[in-house]
Amino acid sequence: MKLKVNNQERNFSGDPQMPLMWYLRDELGLTGTKFGCGVGLCGACTVHVDGRAARACATPMQSLDGKAITTIEGLHPQGNHPVQKAWRDANVPQCGYCQPGQIMQAAALLNENKRPNDEQILSAMSGNICRCGCYQRIFSAVKAAAKEA
Amino acid sequence: MNANMRNIHKRLLLENVSRRDMLKGVFAAGGLVLAAQVFPRGALADGGSVNAYKTGADGMPGGTVWDPHVYVSIAPDGTVTIVTHRSEMGTGSRTSLPMIVADEMEADWSKVKIVQAPGDEQKYGNQDTDGSRSIRHFIQPMRACGAAARKMLETAAAARWGCSDMEVRADMHKVVHVPTGRSLGYGELAADAAALKTPRANTLELKDPSKFRYIGKGKVQITDLRDITTGHANYAQDVRVDGMKYAVVARPTVLGGKAVKWDEAAAMKVPGVVKVVAISGTPMPAKFMPLGGVAVVADSTWAALKGRDALKVQWDDGPNADYDSGTYRQAMAASARKPGKVERNEGNVDAALAGAAKVIEREYYIPHGHHATMEPPAAVARVAGGKAEVWACVQSPGGTRGDVAGVLGMKEEDVTVNVTLLGGGFGRKSKCDFALEAAMLSKAMGGTPVKVVWTREDDIRHGFYHSVSYQHVTAGLDASNKVVAWRHRSVSPSLMANFMPDPKRESSLELGLGLIDTPFNVPNLRLETGEAVAKTRIGWFRSVNNIPHAFAMQSMVAELAAELGRDQKDFLLEMIGPARIVDPRGTVSSELWNYGDPWETYPIDTGRLRAVVERAAKEAGWGKKLPPGEGLGIACQRSFLTYVASVVHVKVDKDGNVSVPRVDTAIDCGFCVNPERVASQMEGAAVMGLSIAKYTNITFKNGRVEQNNFHDYPVLRIGEGGMDVRTHIMPAGIDKPSSGVGEPGVPPFAPAFFNALHAATGKRIRNLPLGNQLTA
Ligand code: FES
Ligand code: FES
């Protein structure tokens, strides 16, 4: 099967049941997609599949034929997506481990909804755990990015 | 520079090591390389103190007490590279410590690169990143290191110009000739400076704090911000080494259990699986040795996971299979209800209780908790050719090096521990069992590099758990409603069970975490411990026993206030008593653990505790009128030598949903190096505190942890509260000893929250977590 990862064509012929997360991390070395829970509960592995947020740990390879995947490494050529910039302005991260997933989730939200209200932001981000507790800054960074986007 | 500060330099020798190859692997070649080396105690004739104030760096394990090296190198293009030797797990030490060096040496932060030191305490000083110690123990040596670098650059410039040192001044990455305004950049001076003899320590001058550019300002972005936001930050889970195989381990689900039978053939049938390897466990006390079990090594993580599923291991559970949280709790309660071992005794509690006008008894329970660091543990090891190299997310780089050497039967010199970023630590990653597994497996694989991946389920089922705690508190009031007696019995299995056979009660270390160091101003005070034997691995969790101790003490105070119809905050201040130094060292039965730091530097100062209580209350608008269903709660704790008070605002809707619209936290951590990271730690502590209050609950049945992943071990999610945490840092000059920050925000949160919940609903919660107690 064929798929695109960060705009590059890829062929995949391995175990169709393998989650996308391990393909990205182990085979392609795209380790910005983090392993947090493996079962869709934490959002650390969030990527975009055809522009929409998806949990790479719960997305089997077989579902991705012909799809375009974007990972944190491919979100913006210089790493300056409005969400990434807002994150840096607010010095959001503590340990940083959850942050690529948070950023991908927020970017997907703003793709779909340029002007989300507070409720919509909280509900879109509620699948992304930050054990360090950066939620207050994540929330304000998403709001700031929404103003920019 | 004050007289004390001058003393530090008598014993601080800055040694020029640019021509040695000891830094190979840390630095690219070239430029000025400085190493700050602090002499061991007593090395100087005068035997004076090396610091303006003494810290507990002396007492740290590893014997590297006065040897905290900080390395600086300057490349010809002016890039300054600073080594950071402590682990970064989110507290900001990788930013704040190098920032101190940069500021003192007048480096431009935008031209500074940070390099992570491998585990080597001989070279770098203590690296054990826990106990909220990084700034506390290293602000002074790092300032001196930066000052020395600056001095060498100035001397090099003066030589170039043929003028006196007095005419030059380092200023933002260049040295200026003051009379003429000429200047030379650090890059231009690097080679000359490197060729100079290092100045004697007593010739160094520290910057006047008014000249600080970064220290105390909170304007610096964190070191790894760009990498984190672009997915290029490297954690142990992300490490890739050429030829590496992936391993997952089936571990005994009961502590001390053993694998007796498994289907190796079935695992080997999974495509990609290359080997099945048995790992032996170590009976308690096992320190940080792996639990043992059966490892599946494969070409990918996915294949390893499938291989492990196929193993179908049969276990011999051993004697801990009877561990049951329900029955254990009953036993703890029974233990807490009878007289225990007296740990601190003042006045005569029995007589005071017997004569009290009113006696109030309460019990508080906190179950086991688990760190659930966002990055599950992971490590890569390559053990080949008589050497071992490890890449791991460890809080204890030096300790890990020693332990890896130990399990492999190697010398420490032959072991390299590379420290990755840590995706959270909270104490879990102080225990290097996962790195030891990787080392054992690479050895068993004949030197193939092996990455051990822990899944979330592995992490939650095989942790080092925050100790379960049961406390029984009895207060006696006299006729005028003064608290005249306080008897407190604490029962909690000790983390010392990892290190010694069968401890039966909290150790002095754990008792010093908020029990026997209580500052309460009660004439008849008795603190006791009851027996409890550890049936699982107990481990320190961010702020450790301060969590249960603060929960019980600070809840009890609010309960008494409510009972007497008094204001919580006023009553708390009354319990703390007037501003004074409380010194329980004469009334404790063993030793008073003062976080390993000297009493003279860090006494128990109730003035400071009162001040944070008052500040938090004021900022929160304490006493303001709130609508029904809302309430404020307050609690405070001195922990890790820092004073914190939090006011939590709680709102409960008619369906019993609890929200936390605002938190005001006041912190006195002495001199504050990075206020911005202090605020982020207080924000995070509120979130973790609310997790503890609402959810944290590890339970055992038949010896096994009943939780598996975030569905049955929930942690706080966005919007559940703690979204408006306001941090109020008490002002303090550089002469006020810096104290801990990573942990002290946690302990006051849960009691403040439950005190607020009581104010809002009239319901008192004494058993954690909250769960559905409001609606049930
Ligand atoms: S790792 Fe995919 S949601 Fe947690
Ligand atoms: S920053 Fe550490 S988990 Fe979010």
XYZ file of N, CA, C and O in Angstrom, chain B residues 445-579:
540
model
N 22.295 -10.496 24.744
C 22.221 -10.524 23.284
C 23.611 -10.436 22.651
O 23.747 -10.169 21.451
N 24.631 -10.613 23.460
C 25.990 -10.627 22.927
C 26.481 -9.272 22.453
O 27.349 -9.195 21.578
N 25.895 -8.223 22.998
C 26.409 -6.890 22.664
C 25.536 -6.117 21.697
O 25.801 -4.944 21.418
N 24.483 -6.752 21.173
C 23.537 -6.007 20.333
C 22.895 -4.912 21.174
O 22.463 -5.172 22.296
N 22.803 -3.698 20.634
C 22.103 -2.658 21.403
C 20.629 -3.024 21.568
O 19.990 -3.475 20.616
N 20.121 -2.863 22.761
C 18.726 -3.209 23.036
C 18.029 -2.012 23.670
O 18.564 -1.373 24.579
N 16.855 -1.740 23.143
C 16.017 -0.701 23.735
C 14.886 -1.370 24.493
O 14.136 -2.158 23.914
N 14.775 -1.070 25.762
C 13.660 -1.597 26.546
C 12.555 -0.552 26.569
O 12.777 0.578 27.000
N 11.413 -0.927 26.064
C 10.263 -0.037 26.031
C 9.278 -0.489 27.101
O 8.888 -1.655 27.133
N 8.932 0.414 27.987
C 7.841 0.139 28.925
C 6.567 0.700 28.319
O 6.552 1.837 27.844
N 5.531 -0.082 28.327
C 4.238 0.434 27.891
C 3.597 1.149 29.084
O 4.099 1.094 30.210
N 2.483 1.819 28.830
C 1.787 2.473 29.945
C 1.332 1.427 30.961
O 1.400 1.645 32.174
N 0.894 0.274 30.476
C 0.449 -0.768 31.412
C 1.627 -1.255 32.261
O 1.488 -1.467 33.471
N 2.779 -1.431 31.630
C 3.971 -1.831 32.398
C 4.251 -0.790 33.480
O 4.557 -1.118 34.630
N 4.150 0.454 33.076
C 4.461 1.557 33.980
C 3.527 1.553 35.185
O 3.962 1.655 36.337
N 2.233 1.403 34.918
C 1.262 1.489 36.014
C 1.287 0.242 36.894
O 1.121 0.321 38.107
N 1.581 -0.914 36.309
C 1.554 -2.148 37.118
C 2.861 -2.443 37.841
O 2.896 -3.274 38.732
N 3.936 -1.829 37.384
C 5.252 -2.182 37.937
C 5.993 -0.962 38.458
O 7.189 -0.808 38.239
N 5.262 -0.119 39.138
C 5.869 1.123 39.611
C 6.555 0.974 40.958
O 6.703 -0.120 41.509
N 6.986 2.110 41.437
C 7.416 2.262 42.829
C 6.375 3.213 43.407
O 6.416 4.415 43.149
N 5.443 2.695 44.168
C 4.232 3.454 44.466
C 4.385 4.404 45.642
O 4.981 4.058 46.656
N 3.771 5.553 45.441
C 3.622 6.510 46.532
C 2.906 5.782 47.666
O 1.900 5.115 47.450
N 3.422 5.940 48.867
C 2.947 5.086 49.951
C 1.504 5.383 50.361
O 1.070 6.522 50.390
N 0.802 4.315 50.649
C -0.523 4.413 51.235
C -0.359 4.918 52.682
O 0.658 4.641 53.321
N -1.334 5.665 53.183
C -1.177 6.267 54.509
C -2.497 6.305 55.261
O -3.545 6.638 54.703
N -2.418 5.979 56.527
C -3.579 6.083 57.418
C -3.142 6.893 58.629
O -2.130 6.583 59.251
N -3.915 7.917 58.944
C -3.537 8.758 60.088
C -4.730 8.988 61.013
O -5.847 9.196 60.560
N -4.407 8.943 62.279
C -5.413 9.131 63.319
C -4.978 10.329 64.160
O -3.911 10.320 64.762
N -5.813 11.360 64.161
C -5.428 12.597 64.837
C -6.434 12.913 65.937
O -7.647 12.868 65.719
N -5.917 13.236 67.104
C -6.774 13.594 68.233
C -6.359 14.958 68.757
O -5.182 15.169 69.072
N -7.310 15.871 68.799
C -7.004 17.201 69.317
C -7.825 17.454 70.571
O -8.997 17.081 70.655
N -7.215 18.078 71.547
C -7.918 18.443 72.777
C -8.009 19.959 72.905
O -7.021 20.670 72.699
N -9.232 20.444 73.205
C -9.439 21.886 73.350
C -9.730 22.196 74.815
O -10.427 21.436 75.483
N -9.213 23.320 75.263
C -9.551 23.710 76.637
C -10.861 24.505 76.640
O -11.490 24.691 75.590
N -11.225 24.990 77.810
C -12.534 25.643 77.949
C -12.640 26.903 77.097
O -13.727 27.312 76.689
N -11.492 27.498 76.783
C -11.533 28.713 75.954
C -11.303 28.387 74.468
O -10.962 29.270 73.692
N -11.478 27.115 74.138
C -11.360 26.661 72.748
C -9.963 26.799 72.153
O -9.803 26.943 70.949
N -8.991 26.773 73.003
C -7.599 26.717 72.541
C -7.208 25.253 72.376
O -7.599 24.399 73.163
N -6.439 24.981 71.326
C -5.946 23.619 71.141
C -4.782 23.406 72.106
O -3.735 24.048 71.991
N -5.001 22.525 73.071
C -3.956 22.292 74.080
C -3.275 20.938 73.902
O -2.236 20.679 74.490
N -3.861 20.069 73.062
C -3.241 18.755 72.856
C -3.422 18.324 71.406
O -4.471 18.559 70.801
N -2.376 17.700 70.885
C -2.424 17.180 69.512
C -1.696 15.840 69.513
O -0.493 15.790 69.754
N -2.461 14.774 69.299
C -1.842 13.442 69.206
C -2.075 12.928 67.790
O -3.209 12.850 67.330
N -1.005 12.588 67.153
C -1.083 12.263 65.727
C -0.375 10.930 65.500
O 0.810 10.801 65.749
N -1.134 9.956 65.006
C -0.549 8.639 64.731
C -0.559 8.393 63.235
O -1.611 8.420 62.604
N 0.602 8.134 62.723
C 0.757 7.982 61.280
C 1.214 6.562 60.963
O 2.141 6.050 61.580
N 0.525 5.947 60.019
C 0.863 4.576 59.620
C 1.053 4.554 58.113
O 0.150 4.933 57.361
N 2.211 4.109 57.687
C 2.508 4.128 56.264
C 3.719 3.233 55.997
O 4.749 3.396 56.649
N 3.585 2.261 55.100
C 4.753 1.416 54.817
C 5.881 2.258 54.217
O 5.643 3.175 53.445
N 7.096 1.928 54.580
C 8.228 2.807 54.289
C 8.927 2.475 52.979
O 9.114 1.297 52.637
N 9.362 3.507 52.297
C 10.157 3.306 51.092
C 11.511 2.699 51.413
O 12.224 2.213 50.530
N 11.870 2.713 52.689
C 13.145 2.107 53.082
C 13.164 0.599 52.831
O 14.223 -0.027 52.831
N 11.992 0.027 52.589
C 11.938 -1.412 52.299
C 12.717 -1.776 51.038
O 13.063 -2.935 50.832
N 13.000 -0.786 50.202
C 13.848 -1.061 49.037
C 15.315 -1.213 49.409
O 16.108 -1.704 48.622
N 15.655 -0.720 50.590
C 17.067 -0.604 50.939
C 17.479 -1.422 52.154
O 18.660 -1.616 52.392
N 16.508 -1.820 52.976
C 16.846 -2.566 54.187
C 15.752 -3.587 54.447
O 14.622 -3.421 53.993
N 16.095 -4.670 55.143
C 15.088 -5.693 55.371
C 13.983 -5.190 56.297
O 14.282 -4.680 57.373
N 12.775 -5.276 55.814
C 11.623 -5.207 56.688
C 11.463 -4.026 57.633
O 11.200 -4.236 58.827
N 11.556 -2.805 57.152
C 11.270 -1.700 58.070
C 9.782 -1.750 58.417
O 8.970 -2.111 57.573
N 9.427 -1.414 59.608
C 8.036 -1.605 60.024
C 7.262 -0.307 60.151
O 6.085 -0.295 60.442
N 7.939 0.790 59.962
C 7.265 2.081 60.116
C 8.006 3.125 59.304
O 9.073 2.861 58.776
N 7.425 4.333 59.227
C 8.085 5.415 58.504
C 9.464 5.680 59.104
O 9.634 5.677 60.319
N 10.405 5.918 58.226
C 11.769 6.216 58.663
C 11.851 7.685 59.071
O 10.938 8.471 58.819
N 12.980 8.057 59.647
C 13.106 9.452 60.075
C 13.038 10.380 58.862
O 12.543 11.502 58.949
N 13.520 9.892 57.734
C 13.423 10.700 56.516
C 11.966 11.009 56.181
O 11.594 12.150 55.907
N 11.142 9.988 56.250
C 9.735 10.202 55.903
C 9.000 11.020 56.971
O 8.113 11.806 56.663
N 9.419 10.826 58.211
C 8.774 11.569 59.301
C 9.096 13.045 59.240
O 8.297 13.888 59.663
N 10.274 13.348 58.692
C 10.663 14.753 58.561
C 9.916 15.458 57.441
O 10.050 16.662 57.267
N 9.178 14.699 56.681
C 8.423 15.274 55.570
C 7.026 15.633 56.055
O 6.032 15.032 55.678
N 6.967 16.587 56.951
C 5.684 17.150 57.322
C 5.014 16.535 58.531
O 3.881 16.896 58.846
N 5.664 15.608 59.257
C 5.041 15.103 60.479
C 5.767 15.641 61.709
O 5.275 16.551 62.370
N 6.978 15.121 61.954
C 7.632 15.530 63.202
C 8.252 16.923 63.110
O 8.718 17.470 64.098
N 8.205 17.492 61.929
C 8.679 18.871 61.787
C 7.518 19.868 61.855
O 7.673 21.027 61.506
N 6.369 19.392 62.300
C 5.218 20.309 62.324
C 5.540 21.558 63.148
O 6.124 21.469 64.233
N 5.142 22.703 62.632
C 5.422 23.952 63.348
C 4.307 24.325 64.319
O 4.361 25.378 64.941
N 3.303 23.478 64.465
C 2.132 23.881 65.242
C 2.498 24.233 66.678
O 3.302 23.573 67.318
N 1.829 25.256 67.119
C 2.111 25.839 68.431
C 1.142 25.253 69.463
O 0.201 25.907 69.870
N 1.380 24.004 69.808
C 0.494 23.313 70.744
C 1.367 22.817 71.900
O 2.368 22.162 71.670
N 0.986 23.132 73.137
C 1.882 22.809 74.260
C 2.068 21.306 74.488
O 3.139 20.876 74.906
N 1.031 20.542 74.210
C 1.143 19.091 74.419
C 0.990 18.407 73.060
O -0.085 18.392 72.480
N 2.104 17.882 72.602
C 2.156 17.422 71.217
C 2.824 16.053 71.200
O 3.906 15.880 71.773
N 2.156 15.073 70.610
C 2.820 13.762 70.493
C 2.554 13.191 69.114
O 1.415 13.023 68.706
N 3.644 12.899 68.423
C 3.561 12.339 67.078
C 4.081 10.917 67.136
O 5.170 10.669 67.651
N 3.261 10.001 66.648
C 3.605 8.585 66.768
C 3.522 7.896 65.416
O 2.846 8.377 64.505
N 4.173 6.751 65.336
C 4.006 5.907 64.150
C 3.508 4.536 64.568
O 3.855 4.024 65.632
N 2.698 3.943 63.680
C 2.260 2.563 63.872
C 2.925 1.680 62.832
O 3.531 2.167 61.874
N 2.749 0.372 63.018
C 3.433 -0.562 62.122
C 2.674 -0.791 60.823
O 1.443 -0.860 60.799
N 3.453 -0.941 59.762
C 2.915 -1.345 58.463
C 4.081 -1.880 57.647
O 5.141 -1.267 57.608
N 3.890 -3.027 57.050
C 4.972 -3.658 56.292
C 4.687 -3.528 54.798
O 3.584 -3.805 54.341
N 5.698 -3.102 54.057
C 5.526 -2.895 52.614
C 5.281 -4.224 51.902
O 5.987 -5.204 52.126
N 4.260 -4.242 51.041
C 3.946 -5.444 50.263
C 4.133 -5.190 48.764
O 3.763 -5.986 47.928
N 4.610 -4.013 48.460
C 4.920 -3.678 47.074
C 6.119 -2.741 47.123
O 6.596 -2.398 48.215
N 6.613 -2.349 45.969
C 7.728 -1.402 45.984
C 7.170 -0.008 46.292
O 6.330 0.498 45.573
N 7.636 0.572 47.393
C 7.239 1.936 47.735
C 8.306 2.873 47.175
O 9.492 2.604 47.305
N 7.857 3.939 46.572
C 8.844 4.869 46.027
C 8.446 6.295 46.276
O 7.281 6.591 46.514
N 9.424 7.154 46.256
C 9.101 8.568 46.453
C 8.412 9.123 45.218
O 8.743 8.799 44.096
N 7.431 9.958 45.501
C 6.607 10.609 44.500
C 6.615 12.086 44.869
O 6.416 12.416 46.042
N 6.877 12.919 43.909
C 6.898 14.379 44.078
C 6.319 14.892 45.415
O 5.099 14.939 45.583
N 7.174 15.219 46.326
C 6.927 15.743 47.677
C 6.681 14.652 48.725
O 6.567 14.927 49.916
N 6.588 13.402 48.283
C 6.663 12.210 49.140
C 5.646 12.273 50.291
O 4.503 12.628 50.074
N 6.075 11.961 51.507
C 5.121 11.860 52.614
C 4.532 13.196 53.039
O 3.613 13.237 53.857
N 5.052 14.276 52.472
C 4.403 15.558 52.725
C 2.946 15.526 52.276
O 2.121 16.258 52.819
N 2.663 14.724 51.262
C 1.281 14.707 50.750
C 0.313 14.201 51.822
O -0.608 14.922 52.206
N 0.505 12.982 52.353
C -0.437 12.551 53.393
C -0.337 13.373 54.673
O -1.369 13.672 55.293
N 0.875 13.713 55.066
C 1.004 14.446 56.327
C 0.312 15.807 56.248
O -0.413 16.204 57.157
N 0.527 16.520 55.143
C -0.120 17.830 55.003
C -1.628 17.667 54.891
O -2.392 18.465 55.438
N -2.041 16.625 54.195
C -3.481 16.389 54.051
C -4.138 16.243 55.418
O -5.146 16.891 55.733
N -3.555 15.414 56.265
C -4.155 15.190 57.583
C -4.069 16.431 58.463
O -5.058 16.869 59.058
N -2.887 17.010 58.546
C -2.698 18.147 59.455
C -3.547 19.343 59.042
O -4.207 19.973 59.878
N -3.477 19.654 57.750
C -4.149 20.873 57.286
C -5.664 20.679 57.189
O -6.413 21.649 57.299
N -6.102 19.441 56.997
C -7.550 19.188 57.040
C -8.048 19.308 58.472
O -9.097 19.889 58.747
N -7.267 18.734 59.379
C -7.675 18.736 60.790
C -7.814 20.162 61.320
O -8.759 20.477 62.051
N -6.886 21.017 60.936
C -6.960 22.412 61.384
C -8.271 23.041 60.918
O -8.976 23.702 61.689
N -8.604 22.790 59.650
C -9.844 23.377 59.128
C -11.064 22.742 59.787
O -12.089 23.396 59.992
N -10.942 21.463 60.138
C -12.064 20.810 60.826
C -12.291 21.444 62.194
O -13.435 21.669 62.618
N -11.177 21.716 62.882
C -11.304 22.341 64.197
C -11.896 23.741 64.059
O -12.769 24.144 64.836
N -11.410 24.461 63.050
C -11.938 25.811 62.823
C -13.447 25.753 62.592
O -14.210 26.543 63.174
N -13.868 24.807 61.754
C -15.295 24.687 61.447
C -16.083 24.339 62.708
O -17.148 24.900 62.975
N -15.531 23.422 63.485
C -16.158 22.988 64.722
C -16.376 24.176 65.671
O -17.387 24.261 66.357
N -15.399 25.075 65.669
C -15.467 26.218 66.581
C -16.099 27.438 65.941
O -16.179 28.494 66.560
N -16.498 27.302 64.677
C -17.074 28.444 63.977
C -16.056 29.546 63.723
O -16.385 30.722 63.650
N -14.801 29.139 63.605
C -13.749 30.136 63.378
C -13.375 30.211 61.899
O -13.564 29.253 61.151
N -12.775 31.315 61.528
C -12.270 31.456 60.169
C -11.060 30.524 59.986
O -10.143 30.514 60.802
N -11.100 29.759 58.881
C -10.024 28.802 58.578
C -8.639 29.430 58.619
O -7.704 28.874 59.189
N -8.530 30.563 57.962
C -7.209 31.183 57.833
C -6.729 31.702 59.189
O -5.587 31.471 59.588
N -7.607 32.376 59.908
C -7.214 32.890 61.223
C -6.827 31.752 62.160
O -5.867 31.838 62.920
N -7.600 30.682 62.072
C -7.323 29.556 62.958
C -6.002 28.870 62.587
O -5.230 28.464 63.453
N -5.743 28.788 61.293
C -4.476 28.214 60.839
C -3.305 29.047 61.362
O -2.318 28.503 61.881
N -3.428 30.371 61.269
C -2.358 31.238 61.771
C -2.179 31.064 63.280
O -1.064 31.075 63.792
N -3.297 30.865 63.965
C -3.209 30.641 65.406
C -2.488 29.322 65.703
O -1.690 29.234 66.631
N -2.757 28.308 64.903
C -2.079 27.024 65.089
C -0.578 27.147 64.819
O 0.241 26.506 65.465
N -0.244 27.937 63.823
C 1.174 28.146 63.520
C 1.834 28.925 64.650
O 2.979 28.684 65.018
N 1.079 29.846 65.210
C 1.596 30.627 66.327
C 2.427 31.805 65.852
O 2.538 32.060 64.653
N 3.014 32.511 66.818
C 3.758 33.721 66.458
C 5.000 33.403 65.620
O 5.450 32.257 65.587
N 5.519 34.427 64.962
C 6.741 34.272 64.173
C 7.893 33.896 65.100
O 8.171 34.597 66.075
